[in-house]
Coordinates of C-alpha atoms in Angstrom, one line a residue:
X100 CA 94.0 -32.3 31.5
X101 CA 96.0 -35.4 32.5
X102 CA 95.2 -38.4 30.3
X103 CA 95.7 -40.8 33.1
X104 CA 93.1 -39.0 35.2
X105 CA 90.6 -39.1 32.3
X106 CA 91.2 -42.8 31.9
X107 CA 90.7 -43.3 35.7
X108 CA 87.3 -41.5 35.5
X109 CA 86.4 -43.7 32.5
X110 CA 87.3 -46.8 34.4
X111 CA 85.2 -45.6 37.4
X112 CA 82.2 -45.1 35.1
X113 CA 82.8 -48.5 33.5
X114 CA 82.9 -50.1 37.0
X115 CA 79.6 -48.4 37.9
X116 CA 78.0 -49.6 34.6
X117 CA 79.3 -53.2 35.3
X118 CA 77.7 -53.2 38.8
X119 CA 74.4 -51.7 37.5
X120 CA 74.3 -54.2 34.7
X121 CA 74.8 -57.0 37.1
X122 CA 72.1 -55.7 39.4
X123 CA 69.6 -55.3 36.5
X124 CA 70.3 -58.8 35.2
X125 CA 69.8 -60.2 38.7
X126 CA 66.6 -58.4 39.2
X127 CA 65.4 -59.5 35.7
X128 CA 66.0 -63.1 36.7
X129 CA 64.1 -62.7 39.9
X130 CA 61.1 -61.0 38.2
X131 CA 61.1 -63.7 35.5
X132 CA 61.1 -66.4 38.2
X133 CA 58.3 -64.6 40.1
X134 CA 56.1 -64.4 37.0
X135 CA 56.9 -67.9 35.9
X136 CA 55.6 -69.2 39.2
X137 CA 52.1 -68.4 38.0
X138 CA 51.4 -65.0 39.5
X139 CA 48.5 -63.7 37.4
X140 CA 45.8 -61.0 37.6
X141 CA 45.6 -57.2 37.8
X142 CA 48.4 -56.9 40.4
X143 CA 50.7 -59.0 38.3
X144 CA 49.9 -56.9 35.2
X145 CA 50.5 -53.6 37.1
X146 CA 53.8 -54.9 38.6
X147 CA 55.0 -56.1 35.2
X148 CA 54.2 -52.8 33.6
X149 CA 56.2 -50.9 36.3
X150 CA 59.0 -53.4 36.1
X151 CA 59.2 -53.1 32.3
X152 CA 59.4 -49.3 32.6
X153 CA 62.1 -49.5 35.3
X154 CA 64.1 -52.1 33.3
X155 CA 63.9 -50.0 30.1
X156 CA 65.1 -46.9 32.1
X157 CA 68.0 -49.0 33.4
X158 CA 69.0 -50.1 29.9
X159 CA 69.0 -46.4 28.8
X160 CA 71.2 -45.5 31.8
X161 CA 73.6 -48.3 30.9
X162 CA 73.8 -47.2 27.3
X163 CA 74.6 -43.7 28.4
X164 CA 77.3 -44.9 30.8
X165 CA 78.8 -47.0 27.9
X166 CA 79.0 -43.9 25.7
X167 CA 80.6 -41.9 28.5
X168 CA 83.2 -44.6 29.1
X169 CA 84.0 -44.8 25.4
X170 CA 84.2 -41.0 25.0
X171 CA 86.4 -40.6 28.1
X172 CA 88.8 -43.2 26.7
X173 CA 88.9 -41.6 23.3
X174 CA 89.3 -38.1 24.9
X175 CA 92.3 -39.4 27.0
X176 CA 93.9 -40.9 23.9
X177 CA 93.3 -37.7 22.0
X178 CA 95.0 -35.6 24.7
X179 CA 97.8 -38.1 24.9
X180 CA 98.4 -37.9 21.1
X181 CA 98.3 -34.1 21.1
X182 CA 100.7 -34.0 24.0
X183 CA 103.0 -36.4 22.3
X184 CA 102.9 -34.5 19.0
X185 CA 103.5 -31.2 20.7
X186 CA 106.3 -32.6 22.9
X187 CA 108.1 -33.7 19.7
X188 CA 107.9 -30.1 18.4
X189 CA 108.7 -28.5 21.7
X190 CA 110.5 -31.0 24.0
X191 CA 110.4 -28.6 27.0
X192 CA 106.5 -28.9 26.9
X193 CA 106.4 -32.7 27.3
X194 CA 103.9 -33.6 30.2
X195 CA 105.5 -37.0 30.7
X196 CA 107.0 -36.4 34.1

């Protein structure tokens, strides 16, 4: 495992989360504006129920992506620390090329 590659994957996941968060926030604003304009009735209630379910699912996905990003960063740092420690004991095994 190469720590830089793990960090790159973590950054990629973080970028995806950032884009999804932006899209979810934008959609939330649009839905709030739509409902604030006075849309009422059964169709409005059905739409709002579906929207709430979708939004909640999006929040769960974002939470999972945040955990992945954090763990990838921690994992990369752990590999780096292990490599550094090992390379001090066995200089010929240092992965820093």
